[in-house]
Short mmCIF file of C-alpha atoms in Angstrom, two decimals:
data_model
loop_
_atom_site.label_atom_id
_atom_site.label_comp_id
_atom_site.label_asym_id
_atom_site.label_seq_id
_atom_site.Cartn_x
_atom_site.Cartn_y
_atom_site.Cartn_z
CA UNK A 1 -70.58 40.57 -4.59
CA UNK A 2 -71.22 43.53 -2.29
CA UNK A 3 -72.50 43.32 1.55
CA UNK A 4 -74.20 45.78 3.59
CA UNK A 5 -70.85 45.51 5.34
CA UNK A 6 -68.93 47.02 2.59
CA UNK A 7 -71.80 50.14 2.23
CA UNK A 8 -71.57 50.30 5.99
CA UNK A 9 -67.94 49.37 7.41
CA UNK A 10 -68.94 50.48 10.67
CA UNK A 11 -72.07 48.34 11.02
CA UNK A 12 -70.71 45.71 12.71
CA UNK A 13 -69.32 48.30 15.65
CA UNK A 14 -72.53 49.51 16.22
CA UNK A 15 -74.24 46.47 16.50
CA UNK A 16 -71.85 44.72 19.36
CA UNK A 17 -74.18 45.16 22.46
CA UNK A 18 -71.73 46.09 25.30
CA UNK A 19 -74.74 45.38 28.21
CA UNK A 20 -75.92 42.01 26.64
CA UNK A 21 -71.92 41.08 26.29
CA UNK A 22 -71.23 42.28 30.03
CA UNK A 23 -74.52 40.29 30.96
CA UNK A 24 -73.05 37.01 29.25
CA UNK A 25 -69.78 37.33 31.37
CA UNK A 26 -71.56 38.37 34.44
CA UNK A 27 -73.90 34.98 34.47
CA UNK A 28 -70.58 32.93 33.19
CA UNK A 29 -68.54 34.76 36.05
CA UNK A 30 -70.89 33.98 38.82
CA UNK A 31 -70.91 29.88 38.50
CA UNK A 32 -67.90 28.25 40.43
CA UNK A 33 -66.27 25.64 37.82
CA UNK A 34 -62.86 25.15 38.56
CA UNK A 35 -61.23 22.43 36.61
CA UNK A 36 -63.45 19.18 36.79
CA UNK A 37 -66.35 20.53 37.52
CA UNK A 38 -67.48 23.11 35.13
CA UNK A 39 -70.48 21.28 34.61
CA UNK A 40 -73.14 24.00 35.59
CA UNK A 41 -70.96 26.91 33.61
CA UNK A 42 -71.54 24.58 30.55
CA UNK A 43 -75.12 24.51 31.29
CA UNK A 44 -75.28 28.29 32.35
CA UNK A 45 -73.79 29.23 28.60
CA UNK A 46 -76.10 26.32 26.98
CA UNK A 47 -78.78 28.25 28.64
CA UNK A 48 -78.05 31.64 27.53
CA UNK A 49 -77.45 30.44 23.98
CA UNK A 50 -80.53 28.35 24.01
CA UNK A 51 -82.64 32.12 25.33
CA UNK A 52 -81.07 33.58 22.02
CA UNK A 53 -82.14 31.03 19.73
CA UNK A 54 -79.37 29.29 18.75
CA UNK A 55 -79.16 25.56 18.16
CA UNK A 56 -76.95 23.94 21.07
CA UNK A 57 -75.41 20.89 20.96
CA UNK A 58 -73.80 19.14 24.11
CA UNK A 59 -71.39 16.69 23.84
CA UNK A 60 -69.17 14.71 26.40
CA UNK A 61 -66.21 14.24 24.88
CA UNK A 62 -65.14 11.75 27.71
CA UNK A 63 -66.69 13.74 30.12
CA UNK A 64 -70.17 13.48 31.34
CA UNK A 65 -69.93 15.41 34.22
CA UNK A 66 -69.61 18.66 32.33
CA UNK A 67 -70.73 18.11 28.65
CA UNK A 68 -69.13 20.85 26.57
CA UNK A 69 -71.30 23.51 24.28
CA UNK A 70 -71.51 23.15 20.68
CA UNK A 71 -73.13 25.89 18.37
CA UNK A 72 -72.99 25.54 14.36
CA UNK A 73 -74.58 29.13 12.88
CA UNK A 74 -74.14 28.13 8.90
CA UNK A 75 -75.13 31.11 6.36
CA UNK A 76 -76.51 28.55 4.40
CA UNK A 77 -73.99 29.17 1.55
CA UNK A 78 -70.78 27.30 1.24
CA UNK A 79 -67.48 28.58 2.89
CA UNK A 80 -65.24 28.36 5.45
CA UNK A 81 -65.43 27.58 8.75
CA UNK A 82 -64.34 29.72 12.07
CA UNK A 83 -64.29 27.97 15.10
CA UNK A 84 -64.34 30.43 18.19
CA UNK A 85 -62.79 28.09 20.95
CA UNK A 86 -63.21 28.56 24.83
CA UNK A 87 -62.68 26.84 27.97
CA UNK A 88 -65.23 27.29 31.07
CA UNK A 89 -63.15 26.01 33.74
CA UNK A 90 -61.44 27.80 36.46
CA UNK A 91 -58.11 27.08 38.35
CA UNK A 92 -58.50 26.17 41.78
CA UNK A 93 -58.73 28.99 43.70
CA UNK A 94 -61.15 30.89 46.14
CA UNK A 95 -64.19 31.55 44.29
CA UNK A 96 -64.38 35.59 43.59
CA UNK A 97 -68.01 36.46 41.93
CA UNK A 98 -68.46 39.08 39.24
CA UNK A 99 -68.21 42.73 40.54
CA UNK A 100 -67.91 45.70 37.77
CA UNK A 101 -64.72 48.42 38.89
CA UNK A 102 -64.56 51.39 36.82
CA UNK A 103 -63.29 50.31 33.26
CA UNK A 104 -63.28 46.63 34.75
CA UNK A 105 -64.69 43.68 34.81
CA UNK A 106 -63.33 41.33 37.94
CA UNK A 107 -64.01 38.01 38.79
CA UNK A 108 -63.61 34.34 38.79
CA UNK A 109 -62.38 33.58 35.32
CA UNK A 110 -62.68 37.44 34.46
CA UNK A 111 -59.69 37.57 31.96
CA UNK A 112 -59.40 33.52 32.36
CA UNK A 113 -61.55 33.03 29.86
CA UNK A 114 -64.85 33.54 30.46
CA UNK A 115 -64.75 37.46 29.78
CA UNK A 116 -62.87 36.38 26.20
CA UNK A 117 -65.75 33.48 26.01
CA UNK A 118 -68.68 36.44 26.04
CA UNK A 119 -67.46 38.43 23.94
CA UNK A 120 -66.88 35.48 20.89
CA UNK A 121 -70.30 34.71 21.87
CA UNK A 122 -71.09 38.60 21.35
CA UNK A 123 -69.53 38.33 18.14
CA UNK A 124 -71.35 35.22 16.68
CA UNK A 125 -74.97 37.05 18.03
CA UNK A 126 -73.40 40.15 15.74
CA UNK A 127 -73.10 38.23 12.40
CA UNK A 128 -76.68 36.58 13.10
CA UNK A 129 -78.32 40.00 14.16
CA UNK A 130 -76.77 41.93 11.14
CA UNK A 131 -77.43 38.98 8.66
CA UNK A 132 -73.54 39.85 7.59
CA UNK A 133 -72.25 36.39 6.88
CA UNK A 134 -73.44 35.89 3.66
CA UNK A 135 -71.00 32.28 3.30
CA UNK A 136 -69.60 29.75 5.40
CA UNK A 137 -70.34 29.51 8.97
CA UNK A 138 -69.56 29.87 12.71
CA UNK A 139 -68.44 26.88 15.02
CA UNK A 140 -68.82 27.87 18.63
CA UNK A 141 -67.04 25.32 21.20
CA UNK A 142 -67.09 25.72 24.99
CA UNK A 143 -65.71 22.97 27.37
CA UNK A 144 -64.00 22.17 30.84
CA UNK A 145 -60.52 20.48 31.61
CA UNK A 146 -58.16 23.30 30.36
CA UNK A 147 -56.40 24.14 33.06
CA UNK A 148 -52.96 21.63 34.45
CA UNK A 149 -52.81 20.30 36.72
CA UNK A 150 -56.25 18.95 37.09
CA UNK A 151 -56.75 18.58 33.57
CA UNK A 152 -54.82 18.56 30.58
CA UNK A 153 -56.97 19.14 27.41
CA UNK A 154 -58.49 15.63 27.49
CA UNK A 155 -62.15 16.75 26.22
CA UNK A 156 -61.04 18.68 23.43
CA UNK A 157 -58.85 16.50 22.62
CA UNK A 158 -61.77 14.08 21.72
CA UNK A 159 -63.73 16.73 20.31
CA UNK A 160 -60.83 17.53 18.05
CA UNK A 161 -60.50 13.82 16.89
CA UNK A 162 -64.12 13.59 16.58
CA UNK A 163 -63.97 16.00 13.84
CA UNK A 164 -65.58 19.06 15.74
CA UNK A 165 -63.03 21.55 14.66
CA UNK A 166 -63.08 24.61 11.76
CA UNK A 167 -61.01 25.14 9.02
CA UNK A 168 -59.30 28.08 11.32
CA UNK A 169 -59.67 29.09 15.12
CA UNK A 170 -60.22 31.85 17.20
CA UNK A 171 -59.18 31.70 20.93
CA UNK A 172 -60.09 34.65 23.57
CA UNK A 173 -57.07 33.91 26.08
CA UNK A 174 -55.97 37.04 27.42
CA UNK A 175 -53.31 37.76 24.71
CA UNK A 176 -53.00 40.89 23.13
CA UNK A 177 -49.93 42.81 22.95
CA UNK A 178 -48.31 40.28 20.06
CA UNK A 179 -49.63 37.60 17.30
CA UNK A 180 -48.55 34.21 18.35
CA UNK A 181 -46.49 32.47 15.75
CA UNK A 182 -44.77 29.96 17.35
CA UNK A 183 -44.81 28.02 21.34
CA UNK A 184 -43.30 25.88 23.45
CA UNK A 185 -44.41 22.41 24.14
CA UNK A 186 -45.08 21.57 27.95
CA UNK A 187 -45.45 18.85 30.63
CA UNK A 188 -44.83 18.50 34.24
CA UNK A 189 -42.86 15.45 35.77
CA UNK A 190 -42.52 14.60 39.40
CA UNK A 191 -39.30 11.95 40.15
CA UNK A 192 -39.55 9.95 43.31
CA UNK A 193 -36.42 8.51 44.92
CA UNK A 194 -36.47 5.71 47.32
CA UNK A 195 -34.38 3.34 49.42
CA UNK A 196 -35.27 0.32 50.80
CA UNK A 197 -35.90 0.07 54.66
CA UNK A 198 -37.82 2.68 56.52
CA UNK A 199 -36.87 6.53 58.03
CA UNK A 200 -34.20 6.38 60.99
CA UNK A 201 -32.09 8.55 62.68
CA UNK A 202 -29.13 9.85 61.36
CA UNK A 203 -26.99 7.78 63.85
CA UNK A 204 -28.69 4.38 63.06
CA UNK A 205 -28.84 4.72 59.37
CA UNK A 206 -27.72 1.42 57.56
CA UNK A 207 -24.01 1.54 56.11
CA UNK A 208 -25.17 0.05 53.09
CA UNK A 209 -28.20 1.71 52.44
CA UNK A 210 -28.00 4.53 49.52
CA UNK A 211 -28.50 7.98 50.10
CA UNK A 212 -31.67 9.45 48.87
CA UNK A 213 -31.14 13.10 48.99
CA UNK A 214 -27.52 12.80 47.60
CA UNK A 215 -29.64 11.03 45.01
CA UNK A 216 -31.76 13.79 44.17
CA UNK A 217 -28.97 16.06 44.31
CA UNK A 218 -27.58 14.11 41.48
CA UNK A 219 -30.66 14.54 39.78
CA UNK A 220 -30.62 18.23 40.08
CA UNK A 221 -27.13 18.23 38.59
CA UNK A 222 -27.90 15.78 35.54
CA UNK A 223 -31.25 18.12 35.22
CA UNK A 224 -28.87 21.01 34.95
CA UNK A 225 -26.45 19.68 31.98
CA UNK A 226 -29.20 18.52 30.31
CA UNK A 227 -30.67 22.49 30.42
CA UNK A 228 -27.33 23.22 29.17
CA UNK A 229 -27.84 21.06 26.19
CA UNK A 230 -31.37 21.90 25.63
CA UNK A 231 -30.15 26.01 25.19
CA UNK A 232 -29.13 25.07 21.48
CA UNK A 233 -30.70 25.88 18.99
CA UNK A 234 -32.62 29.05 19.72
CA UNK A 235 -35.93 29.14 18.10
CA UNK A 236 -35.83 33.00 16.61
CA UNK A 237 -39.87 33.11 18.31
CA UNK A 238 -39.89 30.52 20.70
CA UNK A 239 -36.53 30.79 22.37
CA UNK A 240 -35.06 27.62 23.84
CA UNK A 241 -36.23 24.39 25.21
CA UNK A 242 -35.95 23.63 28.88
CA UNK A 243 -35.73 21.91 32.14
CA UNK A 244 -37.24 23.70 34.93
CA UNK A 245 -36.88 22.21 38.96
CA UNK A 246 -39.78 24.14 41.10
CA UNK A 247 -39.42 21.45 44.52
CA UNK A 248 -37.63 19.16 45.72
CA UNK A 249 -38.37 17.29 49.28
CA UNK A 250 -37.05 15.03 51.76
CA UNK A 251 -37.16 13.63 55.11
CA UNK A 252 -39.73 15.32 58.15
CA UNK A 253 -36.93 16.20 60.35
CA UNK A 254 -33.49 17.51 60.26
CA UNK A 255 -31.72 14.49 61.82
CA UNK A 256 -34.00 11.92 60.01
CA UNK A 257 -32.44 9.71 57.84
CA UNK A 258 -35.03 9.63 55.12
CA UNK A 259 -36.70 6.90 53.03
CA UNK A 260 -37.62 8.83 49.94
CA UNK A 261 -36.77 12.20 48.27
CA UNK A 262 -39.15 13.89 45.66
CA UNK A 263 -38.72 16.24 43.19
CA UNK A 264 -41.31 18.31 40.99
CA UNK A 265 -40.98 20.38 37.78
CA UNK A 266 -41.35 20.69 34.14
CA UNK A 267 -40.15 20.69 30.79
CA UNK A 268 -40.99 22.53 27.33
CA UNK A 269 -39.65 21.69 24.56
CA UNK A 270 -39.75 23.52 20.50
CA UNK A 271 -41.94 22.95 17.55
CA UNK A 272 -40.76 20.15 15.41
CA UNK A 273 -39.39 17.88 18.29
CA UNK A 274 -41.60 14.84 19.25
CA UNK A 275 -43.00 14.75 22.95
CA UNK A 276 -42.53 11.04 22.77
CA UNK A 277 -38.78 11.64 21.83
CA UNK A 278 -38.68 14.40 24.69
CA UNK A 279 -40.22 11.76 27.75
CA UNK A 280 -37.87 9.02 26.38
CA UNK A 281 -34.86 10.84 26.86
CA UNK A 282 -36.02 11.85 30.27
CA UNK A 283 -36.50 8.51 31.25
CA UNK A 284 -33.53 7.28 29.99
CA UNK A 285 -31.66 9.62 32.40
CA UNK A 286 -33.60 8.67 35.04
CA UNK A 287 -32.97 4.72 34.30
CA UNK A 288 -28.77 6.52 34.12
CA UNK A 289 -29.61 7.58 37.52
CA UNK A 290 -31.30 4.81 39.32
CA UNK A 291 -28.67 2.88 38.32
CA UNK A 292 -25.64 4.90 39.74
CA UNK A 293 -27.03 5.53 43.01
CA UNK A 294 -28.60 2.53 43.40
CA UNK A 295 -31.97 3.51 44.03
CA UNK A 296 -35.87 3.05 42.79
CA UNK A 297 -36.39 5.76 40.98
CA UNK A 298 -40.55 6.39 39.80
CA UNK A 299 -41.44 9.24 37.36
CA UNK A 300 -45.16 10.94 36.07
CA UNK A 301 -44.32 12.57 33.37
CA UNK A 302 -47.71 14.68 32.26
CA UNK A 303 -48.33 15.96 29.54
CA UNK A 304 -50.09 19.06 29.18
CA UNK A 305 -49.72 20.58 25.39
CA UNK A 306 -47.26 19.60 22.48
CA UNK A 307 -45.70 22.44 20.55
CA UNK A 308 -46.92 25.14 18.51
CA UNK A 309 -46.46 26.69 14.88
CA UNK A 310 -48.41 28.98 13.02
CA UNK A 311 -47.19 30.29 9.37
CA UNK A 312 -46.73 33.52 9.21
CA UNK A 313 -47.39 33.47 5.49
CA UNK A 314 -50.69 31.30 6.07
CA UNK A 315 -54.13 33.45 4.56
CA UNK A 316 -55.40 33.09 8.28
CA UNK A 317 -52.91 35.41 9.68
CA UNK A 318 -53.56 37.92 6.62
CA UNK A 319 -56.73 37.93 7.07
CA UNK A 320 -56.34 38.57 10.84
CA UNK A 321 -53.87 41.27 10.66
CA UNK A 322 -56.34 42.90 8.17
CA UNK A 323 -59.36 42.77 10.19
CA UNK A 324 -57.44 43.75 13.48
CA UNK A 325 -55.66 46.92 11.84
CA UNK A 326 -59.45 47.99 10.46
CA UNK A 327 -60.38 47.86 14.25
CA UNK A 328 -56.89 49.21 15.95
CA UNK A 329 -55.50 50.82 13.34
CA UNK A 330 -52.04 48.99 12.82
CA UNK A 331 -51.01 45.09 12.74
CA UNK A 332 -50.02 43.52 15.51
CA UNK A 333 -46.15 42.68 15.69
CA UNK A 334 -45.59 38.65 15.81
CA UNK A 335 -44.44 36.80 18.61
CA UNK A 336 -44.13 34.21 20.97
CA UNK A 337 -47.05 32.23 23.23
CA UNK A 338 -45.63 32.15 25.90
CA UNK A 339 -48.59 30.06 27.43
CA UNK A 340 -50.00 26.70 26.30
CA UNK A 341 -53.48 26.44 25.32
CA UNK A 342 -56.19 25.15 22.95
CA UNK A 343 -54.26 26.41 19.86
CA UNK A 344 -51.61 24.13 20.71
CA UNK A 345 -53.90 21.16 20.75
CA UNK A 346 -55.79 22.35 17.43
CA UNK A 347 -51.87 22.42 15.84
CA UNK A 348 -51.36 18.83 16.96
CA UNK A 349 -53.98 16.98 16.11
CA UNK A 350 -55.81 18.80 13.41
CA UNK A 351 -53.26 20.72 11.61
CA UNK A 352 -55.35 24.26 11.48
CA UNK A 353 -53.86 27.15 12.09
CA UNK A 354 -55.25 28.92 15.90
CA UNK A 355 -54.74 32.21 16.81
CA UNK A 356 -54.58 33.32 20.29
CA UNK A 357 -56.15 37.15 20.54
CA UNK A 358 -58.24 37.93 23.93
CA UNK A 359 -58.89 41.17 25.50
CA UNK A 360 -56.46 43.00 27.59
CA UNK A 361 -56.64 41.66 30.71
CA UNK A 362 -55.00 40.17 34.18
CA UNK A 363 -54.90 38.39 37.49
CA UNK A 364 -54.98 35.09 35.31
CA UNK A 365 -54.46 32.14 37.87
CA UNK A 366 -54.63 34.02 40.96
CA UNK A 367 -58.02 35.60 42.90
CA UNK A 368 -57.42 39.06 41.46
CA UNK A 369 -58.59 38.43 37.71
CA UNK A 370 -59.98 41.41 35.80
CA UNK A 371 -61.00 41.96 32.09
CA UNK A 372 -60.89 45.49 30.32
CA UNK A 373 -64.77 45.62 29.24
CA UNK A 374 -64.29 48.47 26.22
CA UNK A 375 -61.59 45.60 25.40
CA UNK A 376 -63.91 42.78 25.03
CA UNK A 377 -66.20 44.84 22.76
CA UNK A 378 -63.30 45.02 20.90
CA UNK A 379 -62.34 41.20 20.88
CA UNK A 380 -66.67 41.07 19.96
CA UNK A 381 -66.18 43.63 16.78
CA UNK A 382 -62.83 41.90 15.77
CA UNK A 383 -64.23 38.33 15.59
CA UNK A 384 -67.09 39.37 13.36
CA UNK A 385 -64.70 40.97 10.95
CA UNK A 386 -62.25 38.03 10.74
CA UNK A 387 -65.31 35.76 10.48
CA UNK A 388 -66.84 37.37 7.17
CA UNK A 389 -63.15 37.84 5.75
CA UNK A 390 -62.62 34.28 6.59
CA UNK A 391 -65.80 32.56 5.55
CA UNK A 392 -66.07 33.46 2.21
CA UNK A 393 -65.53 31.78 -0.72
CA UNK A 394 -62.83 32.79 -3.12
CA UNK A 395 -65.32 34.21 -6.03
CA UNK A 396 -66.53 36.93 -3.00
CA UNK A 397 -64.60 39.60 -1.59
CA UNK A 398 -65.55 40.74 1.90
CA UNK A 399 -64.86 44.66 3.19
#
């Protein structure tokens, strides 16, 4: 079967509206919604989607306060489904509204993702305006709790078991020097170390009361030989587990004796190890600990994302590296994410392959964020092409 597509390959270029996808970002951009409370961004993208005439579906997914955006855009012929996949949500930071600087757009969320967000929304308004996708169909998903550590994936997590998830997904994190193939796992802990009795000074500290900060020091040494161990094997993509202390506390005054000593950090771990085999072992060391220094030792252990794998032989990534060397002119070299995000989760629990492509972009997690707009037209134009590659059925062949 031939498409106007294949008479036209440029079609789809033309037809990415660079004002109506800087207009999306800019009305995303300028709604706080840090992690929590993304509620009105939702809404605001509901909105615009709704003004375009697209069907929008809102669903909680355990979270009420900021029900996330569904769109299903079917060609009305059977085929695959694409799921483009962003979060809304912000980290907490100063609010910074949209501003436009040369070649850039800035902002809250700029390259973080509601810039990426825009321009798969672009991108799904391209294949309806140009009547291109002549099989399968489009899954747009938008939703809050993204970003650790005020939320960790929880509502698409539920959308994911509830079935709303594509046969393949697209997400517009600002990634784009490298194909992810493969990712670390990831969770943050926080170990707190306590003795009986309360603070004192140094001079009247009990004789037989334990040491809290030689405690934690002991920690921080155990932590160490277990990095040691967790160095072998080296994933040839996703390099090496790990162990990683970023505080440790104790005591409000230098001659204090102190009750309790805290420390903070995280740990990653490879594809193919279980998280629930990875927070064991940690709390066995712990229980190794508490033990030996004769302490009460607590421990969160959060998880954030399990591990990720993508098959570098899998039709997905063909079909990507096809589409994005018609738009850039070569493949992009594989590599390491060296993030977690929604891909991870979509690896997990619904065993589709994600890809993690977004426009070039930076400032992610601090106030400086900034998107390279002739980039996200890009990131618009590239989704469309993977989509009707993607999408159709086996007995069609898609320029």
């Amino acid at each position: 079967m031939t498409t106007t597509t294949q008479n036209d390959p440029d079609r789809l270029r033309r037809s990415v509206n660079r004002q109506r996808l800087l207009g999306t970002a800019q009305r995303l951009i300028a709604v706080h919604s840090p992690t929590g409370a993304a509620g009105a961004a939702c809404d605001c993208l509901a909105q615009i989607l709704t003004e375009d005439g697209f069907k929008v579906e809102r669903v909680a997914a355990g979270h009420p306060a900021a029900p996330a955006v569904v769109v299903r855009f079917a060609s009305g012929k059977p085929g695959r489904t694409l799921q483009f996949n962003g979060h809304l949500d912000t980290v907490h930071l100063p609010f910074v509204p949209p501003r436009i600087v040369g070649d850039r757009l800035t902002g809250s969320g700029a390259s973080d993702m509601k810039g990426g967000t825009a321009a798969a929304v672009e991108a799904l308004r391209v294949l309806r305006d140009t009547g291109a996708l002549s099989c399968g169909s489009i899954l747009l998903t938008a939703h809050d709790m993204h970003e650790a550590p005020w939320g960790f994936g929880q509502q698409l997590d539920r959308m994911i078991q509830d079935g709303i998830v594509g046969d393949a997904v697209l997400l517009p994190e600002p990634l784009s020097d490298r194909l992810p193939i493969a990712g670390r796992g990831a969770a943050t802990w926080k170990v707190t170390i306590r003795r009986d009795g309360p603070p004192v000074h140094e001079v009247m500290r009990p004789s037989d009361q334990p040491n809290v900060i030689a405690a934690g020091a002991e920690l921080v040494q155990r932590l160490g030989q277990l990095s040691q161990r967790l160095s072998q094997p080296v994933d040839p993509v996703a390099g090496a587990a790990s162990v990683f202390i970023g505080q440790i506390h104790s005591g409000e005054i230098y001659n204090q004796y102190p009750q309790e000593c805290w420390l903070e950090g995280t740990r990653r771990w490879l594809p193919g190890t279980k998280r629930q085999d990875v927070e064991a072992e940690f709390r066995e060391l712990l229980t190794e600990l508490e033990w030996a220094t004769n302490t009460a030792i607590t421990a969160e252990f959060r998880f954030i994302r399990d591990a990720f794998a993508l098959d570098p032989k899998d039709e997905f990534v063909e079909v990507f590296q096809q589409a994005y060397t018609a738009t850039s002119g070569q493949p992009l070299p594989l590599g390491p994410k060296p993030f977690v995000d929604d891909g991870n989760s979509f690896y997990a629990l619904a065993g589709v392959p994600a890809i993690t492509h977004g426009p070039r972009a930076g400032g992610q997690h601090t106030v400086n964020e900034w998107a390279d707009i002739d980039d996200l037209v890009r990131i618009a134009e590239l989704y469309a092409r993977i989509a009707l590659a993607y999408c159709r059925t086996n007995a069609e062949v898609v320029a």
